[in-house]
Short mmCIF file of C-alpha atoms in Angstrom, two decimals:
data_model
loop_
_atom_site.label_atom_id
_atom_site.label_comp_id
_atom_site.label_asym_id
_atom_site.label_seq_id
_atom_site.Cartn_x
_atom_site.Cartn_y
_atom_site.Cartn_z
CA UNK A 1 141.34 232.08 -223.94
CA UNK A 2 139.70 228.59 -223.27
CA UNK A 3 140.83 226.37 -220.78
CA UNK A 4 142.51 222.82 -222.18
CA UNK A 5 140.70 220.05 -221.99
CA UNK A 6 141.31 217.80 -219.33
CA UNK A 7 140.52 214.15 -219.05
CA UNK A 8 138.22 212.84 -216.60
CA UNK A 9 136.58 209.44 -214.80
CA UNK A 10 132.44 209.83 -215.13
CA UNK A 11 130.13 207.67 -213.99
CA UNK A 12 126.13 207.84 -212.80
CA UNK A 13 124.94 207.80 -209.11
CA UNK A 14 124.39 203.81 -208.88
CA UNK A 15 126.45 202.52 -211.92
CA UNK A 16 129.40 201.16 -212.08
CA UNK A 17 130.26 201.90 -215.32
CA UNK A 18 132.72 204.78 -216.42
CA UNK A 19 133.25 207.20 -219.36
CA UNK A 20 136.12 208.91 -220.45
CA UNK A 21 135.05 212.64 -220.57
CA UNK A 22 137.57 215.75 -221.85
CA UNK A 23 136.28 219.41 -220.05
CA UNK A 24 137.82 222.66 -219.73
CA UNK A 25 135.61 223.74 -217.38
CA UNK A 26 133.16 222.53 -214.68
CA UNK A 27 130.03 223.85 -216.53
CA UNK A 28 131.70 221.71 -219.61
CA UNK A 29 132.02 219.25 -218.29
CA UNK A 30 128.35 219.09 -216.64
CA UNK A 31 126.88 220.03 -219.92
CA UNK A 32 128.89 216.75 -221.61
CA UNK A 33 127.86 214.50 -218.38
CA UNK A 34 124.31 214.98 -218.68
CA UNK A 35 124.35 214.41 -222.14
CA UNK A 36 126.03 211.50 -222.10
CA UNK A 37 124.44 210.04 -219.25
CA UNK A 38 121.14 211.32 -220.69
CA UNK A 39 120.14 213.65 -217.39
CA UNK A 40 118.93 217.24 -217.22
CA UNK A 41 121.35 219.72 -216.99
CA UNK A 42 119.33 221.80 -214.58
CA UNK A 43 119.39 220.29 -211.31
CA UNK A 44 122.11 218.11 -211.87
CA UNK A 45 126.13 218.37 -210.39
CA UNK A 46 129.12 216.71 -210.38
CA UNK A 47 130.70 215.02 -207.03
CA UNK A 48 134.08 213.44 -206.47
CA UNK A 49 133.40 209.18 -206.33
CA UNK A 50 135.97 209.14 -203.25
CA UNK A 51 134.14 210.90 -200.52
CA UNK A 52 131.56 212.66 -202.18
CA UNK A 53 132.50 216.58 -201.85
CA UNK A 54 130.45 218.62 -204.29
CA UNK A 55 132.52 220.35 -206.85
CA UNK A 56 132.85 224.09 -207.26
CA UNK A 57 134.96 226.05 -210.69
CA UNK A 58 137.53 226.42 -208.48
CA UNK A 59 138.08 222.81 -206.90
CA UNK A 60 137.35 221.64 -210.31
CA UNK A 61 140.79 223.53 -211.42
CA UNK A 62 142.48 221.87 -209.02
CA UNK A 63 141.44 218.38 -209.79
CA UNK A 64 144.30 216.11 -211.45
CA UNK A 65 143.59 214.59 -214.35
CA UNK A 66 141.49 211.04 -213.93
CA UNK A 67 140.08 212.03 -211.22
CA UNK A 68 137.09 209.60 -210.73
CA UNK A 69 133.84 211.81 -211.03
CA UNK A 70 130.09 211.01 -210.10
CA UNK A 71 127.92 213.00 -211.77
CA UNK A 72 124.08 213.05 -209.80
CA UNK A 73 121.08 214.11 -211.35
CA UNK A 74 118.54 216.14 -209.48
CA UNK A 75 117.31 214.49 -205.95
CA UNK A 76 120.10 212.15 -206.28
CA UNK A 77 123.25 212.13 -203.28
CA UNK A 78 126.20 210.09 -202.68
CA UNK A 79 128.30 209.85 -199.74
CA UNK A 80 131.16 208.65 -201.21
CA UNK A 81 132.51 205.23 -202.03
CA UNK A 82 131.01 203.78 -199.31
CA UNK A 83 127.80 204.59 -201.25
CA UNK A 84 128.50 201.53 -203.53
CA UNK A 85 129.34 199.06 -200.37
CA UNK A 86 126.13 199.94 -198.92
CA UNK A 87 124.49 199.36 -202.04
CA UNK A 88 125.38 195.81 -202.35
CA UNK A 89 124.92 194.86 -198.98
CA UNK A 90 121.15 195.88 -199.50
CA UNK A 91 120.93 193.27 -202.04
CA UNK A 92 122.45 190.72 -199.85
CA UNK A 93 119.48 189.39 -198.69
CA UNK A 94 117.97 188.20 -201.76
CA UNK A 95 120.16 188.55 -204.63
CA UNK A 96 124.12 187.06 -203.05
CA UNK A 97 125.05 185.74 -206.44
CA UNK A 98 124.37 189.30 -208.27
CA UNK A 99 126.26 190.84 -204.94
CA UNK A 100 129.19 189.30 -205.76
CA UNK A 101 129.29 189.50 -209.27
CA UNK A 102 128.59 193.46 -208.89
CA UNK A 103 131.74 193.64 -206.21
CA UNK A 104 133.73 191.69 -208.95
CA UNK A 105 132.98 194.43 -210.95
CA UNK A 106 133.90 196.68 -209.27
CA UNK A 107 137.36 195.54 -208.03
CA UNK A 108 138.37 195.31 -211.79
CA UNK A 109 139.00 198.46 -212.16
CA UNK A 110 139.43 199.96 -208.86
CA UNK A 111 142.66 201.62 -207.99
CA UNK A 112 142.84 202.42 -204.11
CA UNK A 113 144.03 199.70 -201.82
CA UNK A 114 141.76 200.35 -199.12
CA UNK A 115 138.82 199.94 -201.73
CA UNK A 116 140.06 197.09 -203.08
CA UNK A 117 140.54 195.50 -199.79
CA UNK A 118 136.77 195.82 -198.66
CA UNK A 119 135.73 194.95 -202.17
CA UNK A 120 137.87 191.58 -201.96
CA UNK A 121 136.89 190.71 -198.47
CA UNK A 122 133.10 191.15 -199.43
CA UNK A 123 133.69 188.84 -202.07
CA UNK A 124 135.72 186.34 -200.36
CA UNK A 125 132.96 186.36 -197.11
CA UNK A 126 129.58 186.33 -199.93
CA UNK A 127 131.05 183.74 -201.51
CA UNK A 128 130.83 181.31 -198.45
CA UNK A 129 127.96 180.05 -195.67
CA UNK A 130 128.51 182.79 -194.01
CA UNK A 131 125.29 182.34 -192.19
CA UNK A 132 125.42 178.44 -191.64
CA UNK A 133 125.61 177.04 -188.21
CA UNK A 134 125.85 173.12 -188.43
CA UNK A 135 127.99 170.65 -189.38
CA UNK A 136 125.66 169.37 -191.94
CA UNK A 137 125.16 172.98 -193.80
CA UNK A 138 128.77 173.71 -194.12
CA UNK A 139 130.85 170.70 -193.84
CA UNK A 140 134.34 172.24 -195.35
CA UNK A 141 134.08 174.66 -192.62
CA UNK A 142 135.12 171.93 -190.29
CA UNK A 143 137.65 170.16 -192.34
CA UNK A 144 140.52 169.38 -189.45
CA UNK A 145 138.23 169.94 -186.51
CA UNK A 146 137.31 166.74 -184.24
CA UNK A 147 133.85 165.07 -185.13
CA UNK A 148 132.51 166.04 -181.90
CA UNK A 149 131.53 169.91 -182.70
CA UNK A 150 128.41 169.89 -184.25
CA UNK A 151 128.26 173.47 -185.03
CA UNK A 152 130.50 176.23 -185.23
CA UNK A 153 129.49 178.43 -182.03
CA UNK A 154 130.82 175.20 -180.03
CA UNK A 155 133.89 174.98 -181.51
CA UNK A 156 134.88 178.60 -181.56
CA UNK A 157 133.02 178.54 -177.69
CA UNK A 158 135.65 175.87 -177.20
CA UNK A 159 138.30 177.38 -178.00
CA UNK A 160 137.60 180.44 -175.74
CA UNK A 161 137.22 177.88 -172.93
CA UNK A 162 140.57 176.87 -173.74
CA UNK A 163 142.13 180.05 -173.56
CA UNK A 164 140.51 180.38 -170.17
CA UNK A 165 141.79 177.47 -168.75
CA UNK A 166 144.87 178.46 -169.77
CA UNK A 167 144.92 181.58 -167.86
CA UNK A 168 144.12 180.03 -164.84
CA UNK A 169 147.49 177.52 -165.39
CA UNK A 170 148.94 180.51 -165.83
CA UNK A 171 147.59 181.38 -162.30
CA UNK A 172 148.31 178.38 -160.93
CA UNK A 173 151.53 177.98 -161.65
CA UNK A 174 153.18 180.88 -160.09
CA UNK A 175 152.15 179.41 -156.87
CA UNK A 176 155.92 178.53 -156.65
CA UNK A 177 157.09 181.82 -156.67
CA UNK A 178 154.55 182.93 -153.87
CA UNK A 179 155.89 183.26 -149.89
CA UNK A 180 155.58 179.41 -148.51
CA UNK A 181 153.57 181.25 -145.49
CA UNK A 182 150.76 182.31 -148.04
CA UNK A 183 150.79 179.68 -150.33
CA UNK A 184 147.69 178.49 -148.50
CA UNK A 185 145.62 181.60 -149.08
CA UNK A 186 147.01 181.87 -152.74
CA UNK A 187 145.32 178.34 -153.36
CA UNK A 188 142.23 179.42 -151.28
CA UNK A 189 142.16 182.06 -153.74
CA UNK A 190 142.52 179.73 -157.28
CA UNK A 191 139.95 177.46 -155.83
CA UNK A 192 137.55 180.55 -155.89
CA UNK A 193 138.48 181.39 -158.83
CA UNK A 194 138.47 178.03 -160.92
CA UNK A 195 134.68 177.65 -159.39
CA UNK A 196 133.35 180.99 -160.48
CA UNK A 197 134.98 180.25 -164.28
CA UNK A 198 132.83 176.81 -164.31
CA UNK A 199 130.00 178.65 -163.36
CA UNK A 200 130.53 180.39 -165.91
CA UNK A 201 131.14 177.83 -168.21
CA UNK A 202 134.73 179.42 -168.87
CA UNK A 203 133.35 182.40 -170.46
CA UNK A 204 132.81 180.61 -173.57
CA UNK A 205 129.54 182.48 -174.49
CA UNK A 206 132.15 185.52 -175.68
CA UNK A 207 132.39 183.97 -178.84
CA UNK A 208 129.16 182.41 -178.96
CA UNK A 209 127.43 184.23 -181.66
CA UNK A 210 124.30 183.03 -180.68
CA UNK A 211 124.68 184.31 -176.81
CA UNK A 212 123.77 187.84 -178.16
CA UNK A 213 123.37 189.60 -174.94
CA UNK A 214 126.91 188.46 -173.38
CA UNK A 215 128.73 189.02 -176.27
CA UNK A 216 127.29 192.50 -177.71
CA UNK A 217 130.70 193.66 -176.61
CA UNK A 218 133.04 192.10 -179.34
CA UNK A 219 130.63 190.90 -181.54
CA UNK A 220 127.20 191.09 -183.09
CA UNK A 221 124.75 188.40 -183.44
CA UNK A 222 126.33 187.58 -187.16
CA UNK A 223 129.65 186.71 -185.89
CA UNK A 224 131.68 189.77 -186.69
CA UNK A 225 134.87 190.49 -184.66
CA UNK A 226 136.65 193.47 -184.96
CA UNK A 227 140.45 194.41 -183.85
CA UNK A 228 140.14 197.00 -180.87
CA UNK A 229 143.82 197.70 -181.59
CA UNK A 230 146.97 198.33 -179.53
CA UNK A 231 145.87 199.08 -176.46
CA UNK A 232 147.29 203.00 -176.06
CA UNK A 233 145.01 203.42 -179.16
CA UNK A 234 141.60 204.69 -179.30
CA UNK A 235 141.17 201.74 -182.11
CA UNK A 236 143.27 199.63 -184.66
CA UNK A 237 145.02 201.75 -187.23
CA UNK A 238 143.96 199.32 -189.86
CA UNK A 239 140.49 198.84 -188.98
CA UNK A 240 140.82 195.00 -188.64
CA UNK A 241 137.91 192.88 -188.97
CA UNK A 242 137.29 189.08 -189.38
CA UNK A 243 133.44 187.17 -189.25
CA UNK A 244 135.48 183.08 -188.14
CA UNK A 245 132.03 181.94 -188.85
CA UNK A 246 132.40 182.26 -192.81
CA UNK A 247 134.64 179.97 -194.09
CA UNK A 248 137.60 177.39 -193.20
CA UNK A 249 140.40 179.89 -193.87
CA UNK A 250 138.61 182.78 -191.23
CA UNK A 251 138.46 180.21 -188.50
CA UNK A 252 141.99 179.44 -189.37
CA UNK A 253 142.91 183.07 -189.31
CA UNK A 254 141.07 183.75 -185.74
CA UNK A 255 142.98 181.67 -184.12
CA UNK A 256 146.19 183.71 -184.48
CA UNK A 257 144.37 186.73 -182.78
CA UNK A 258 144.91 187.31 -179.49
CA UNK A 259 143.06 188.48 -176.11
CA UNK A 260 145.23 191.28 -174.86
CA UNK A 261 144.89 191.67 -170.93
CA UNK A 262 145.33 195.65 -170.57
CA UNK A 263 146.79 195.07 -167.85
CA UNK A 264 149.42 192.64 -168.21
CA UNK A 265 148.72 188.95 -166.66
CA UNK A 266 152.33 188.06 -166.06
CA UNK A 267 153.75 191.44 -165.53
CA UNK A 268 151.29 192.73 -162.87
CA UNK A 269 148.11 191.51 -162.27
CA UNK A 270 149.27 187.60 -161.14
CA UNK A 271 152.24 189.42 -159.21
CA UNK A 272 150.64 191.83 -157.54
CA UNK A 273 147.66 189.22 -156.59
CA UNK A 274 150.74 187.06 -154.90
CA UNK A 275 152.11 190.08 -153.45
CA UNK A 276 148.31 191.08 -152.32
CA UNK A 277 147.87 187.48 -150.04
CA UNK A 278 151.51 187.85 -148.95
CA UNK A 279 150.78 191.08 -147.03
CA UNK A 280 147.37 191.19 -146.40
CA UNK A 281 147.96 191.04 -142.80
CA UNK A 282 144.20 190.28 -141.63
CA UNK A 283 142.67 192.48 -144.55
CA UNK A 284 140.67 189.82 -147.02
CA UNK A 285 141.99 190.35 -150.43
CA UNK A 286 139.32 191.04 -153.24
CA UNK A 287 139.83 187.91 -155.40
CA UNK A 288 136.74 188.75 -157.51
CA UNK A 289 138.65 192.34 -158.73
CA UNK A 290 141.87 189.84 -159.75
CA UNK A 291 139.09 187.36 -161.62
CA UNK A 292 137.72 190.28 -163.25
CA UNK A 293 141.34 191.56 -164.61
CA UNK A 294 142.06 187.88 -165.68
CA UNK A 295 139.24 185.97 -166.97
CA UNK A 296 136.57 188.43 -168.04
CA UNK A 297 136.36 191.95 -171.14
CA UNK A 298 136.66 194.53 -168.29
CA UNK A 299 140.58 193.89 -168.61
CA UNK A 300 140.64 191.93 -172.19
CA UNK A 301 140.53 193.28 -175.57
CA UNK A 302 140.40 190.93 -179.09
CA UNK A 303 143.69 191.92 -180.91
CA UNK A 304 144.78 191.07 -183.94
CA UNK A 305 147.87 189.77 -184.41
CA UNK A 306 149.89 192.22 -186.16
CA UNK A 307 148.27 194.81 -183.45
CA UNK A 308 149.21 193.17 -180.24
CA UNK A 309 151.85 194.76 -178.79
CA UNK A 310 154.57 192.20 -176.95
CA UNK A 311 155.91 195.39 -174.93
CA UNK A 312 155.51 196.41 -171.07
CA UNK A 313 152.24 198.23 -171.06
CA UNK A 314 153.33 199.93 -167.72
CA UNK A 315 149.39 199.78 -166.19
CA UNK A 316 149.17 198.61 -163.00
CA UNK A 317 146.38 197.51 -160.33
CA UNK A 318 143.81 199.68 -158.76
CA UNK A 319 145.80 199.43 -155.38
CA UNK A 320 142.33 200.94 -154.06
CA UNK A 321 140.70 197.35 -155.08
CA UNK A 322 143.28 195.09 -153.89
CA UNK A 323 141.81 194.42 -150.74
CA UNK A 324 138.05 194.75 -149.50
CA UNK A 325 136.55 195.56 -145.65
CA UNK A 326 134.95 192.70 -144.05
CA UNK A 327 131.61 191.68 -143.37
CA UNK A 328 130.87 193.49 -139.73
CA UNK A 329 129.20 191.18 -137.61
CA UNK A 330 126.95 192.85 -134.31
CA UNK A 331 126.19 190.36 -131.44
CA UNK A 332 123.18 191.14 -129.75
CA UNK A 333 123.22 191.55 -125.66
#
């Protein structure tokens, strides 16, 4: 007895476009694919779009109807929908216009959410000067910002100055809550600090897209940030990602993500760092570990918002760190 038909998505390796195809069988269906699609039947096999598994008789039976096919003549491969992502990006270069206009395509008639989501964000970030630095090249992008940045790296360098310097009010403000007998030492210790950060130029060059080498480790030299979710997490859940250098409404957006110390600021390193010059009876306490848990990546993380979590994170302080031996100093008889 022959198998009822069932109705099924087709479309080539490297096409958008789909046919409605009716098959009993896998070997029907193949036979009607290449026929269609004008390939060779020998050779040639049919592959789900989604992640590209080949299909067998017997995973064929268990397809649903609809399912989105791809059928692949002989030599050709596809890795899933990913496949048609990487496709476009290839034309990036030289063809943007016919990039977005072939992810506008595609979205039409695409179903998943996650799909739909990377198709609509490609469009929305092709669609602007992505790749524009100055004023002069992209002037909406700066709509609302002060006419003294030039170009976006020093804004958005800026703005991670700020956040610095706001940590370190942060810093200096709990001097009030820190033993009157060590409040000397604690402001010893914030003058260190405050001169190491303008060294340092308040670690602006982390979002400095064009300061490659120091900030490799949220970003590459495009301008691409991406969420390194909550921070019990190997990496965000929802695979957030944002390039602020593309358009008005990005930068926007940025600014509502957050740097997540690991290790909380308030909570534990700024207490423990008053605690550390309250007792340090003679020992010299190792500002630079405190500077590094504050002000630099080996204790912050970009989060965005919907991933930062507001609750204790219960991670303390190396107490092996807090304080370091000093200098030994030999007179010679």
């Amino acid at each position: 007895m022959a198998e009822p038909l069932r109705p099924f998505r087709l479309r080539g390796c490297g096409s958008p476009q789909k046919f409605g195809v009716a098959a009993g069988s896998l070997r029907g269906l193949l036979r009607k694919g290449c026929r269609l699609l004008q390939l060779p039947l020998a050779g040639s096999r049919l592959c789900l779009y989604e992640d590209g598994t080949e299909l067998t008789e017997s995973y064929f039976r268990a397809l649903p109807p609809q399912t989105e096919l791809v059928l692949l003549g002989p030599g050709e491969s596809w890795r899933g929908c990913a496949s048609d992502i990487e496709r476009l990006l290839a034309a990036f270069c030289s063809q943007q216009g016919a990039v977005v206009e072939a992810a506008r395509r595609l979205l039409t008639d695409e179903r998943a959410p996650h799909r739909q989501k990377l198709l609509a964000d490609l469009i929305h970030n092709l669609s602007e000067n992505i790749l524009a630095e100055d004023k002069e090249d992209d002037k909406k992008w700066f709509e609302g910002l002060e006419s003294r940045f030039k170009n976006k790296s020093s804004y958005l360098r800026h703005s991670c100055e700020s956040r610095m310097r706001g940590y370190m009010r942060e810093v200096t403000g709990f001097i009030s809550n820190v033993h009157p007998a060590a409040r000397d030492a604690y402001r010893g210790i914030i003058d260190l600090m405050a001169d190491k950060l303008k060294s340092v130029k308040y670690n602006g060059c982390y979002f400095d897209r064009r300061e490659e080498e120091e900030a490799a480790r949220l970003c590459t030299a495009e301008g691409w940030f991406s969420c390194q979710g909550p921070f019990d997490r190997d990496d965000c859940p929802c695979k957030h990602s944002i390039n602020p250098y593309s358009n008005r409404e990005s930068r926007i957006l940025f600014s509502t993500w957050n740097l997540d110390h690991i290790i909380e600021k308030k909570r534990a390193v700024v207490p423990e760092l008053a605690e550390a010059v309250k007792t340090r009876d003679g020992r010299e306490v190792n500002w630079e570990y405190f500077y590094q848990l504050l002000f630099t990546l080996d204790n912050l993380k970009l989060v965005h918002i919907a991933c930062h979590k507001k609750t204790n994170h219960n991670l303390s302080c190396d107490k092996t760190r807090i304080y370091r031996k000093r200098k030994q100093t030999h007179e010679i008889s």
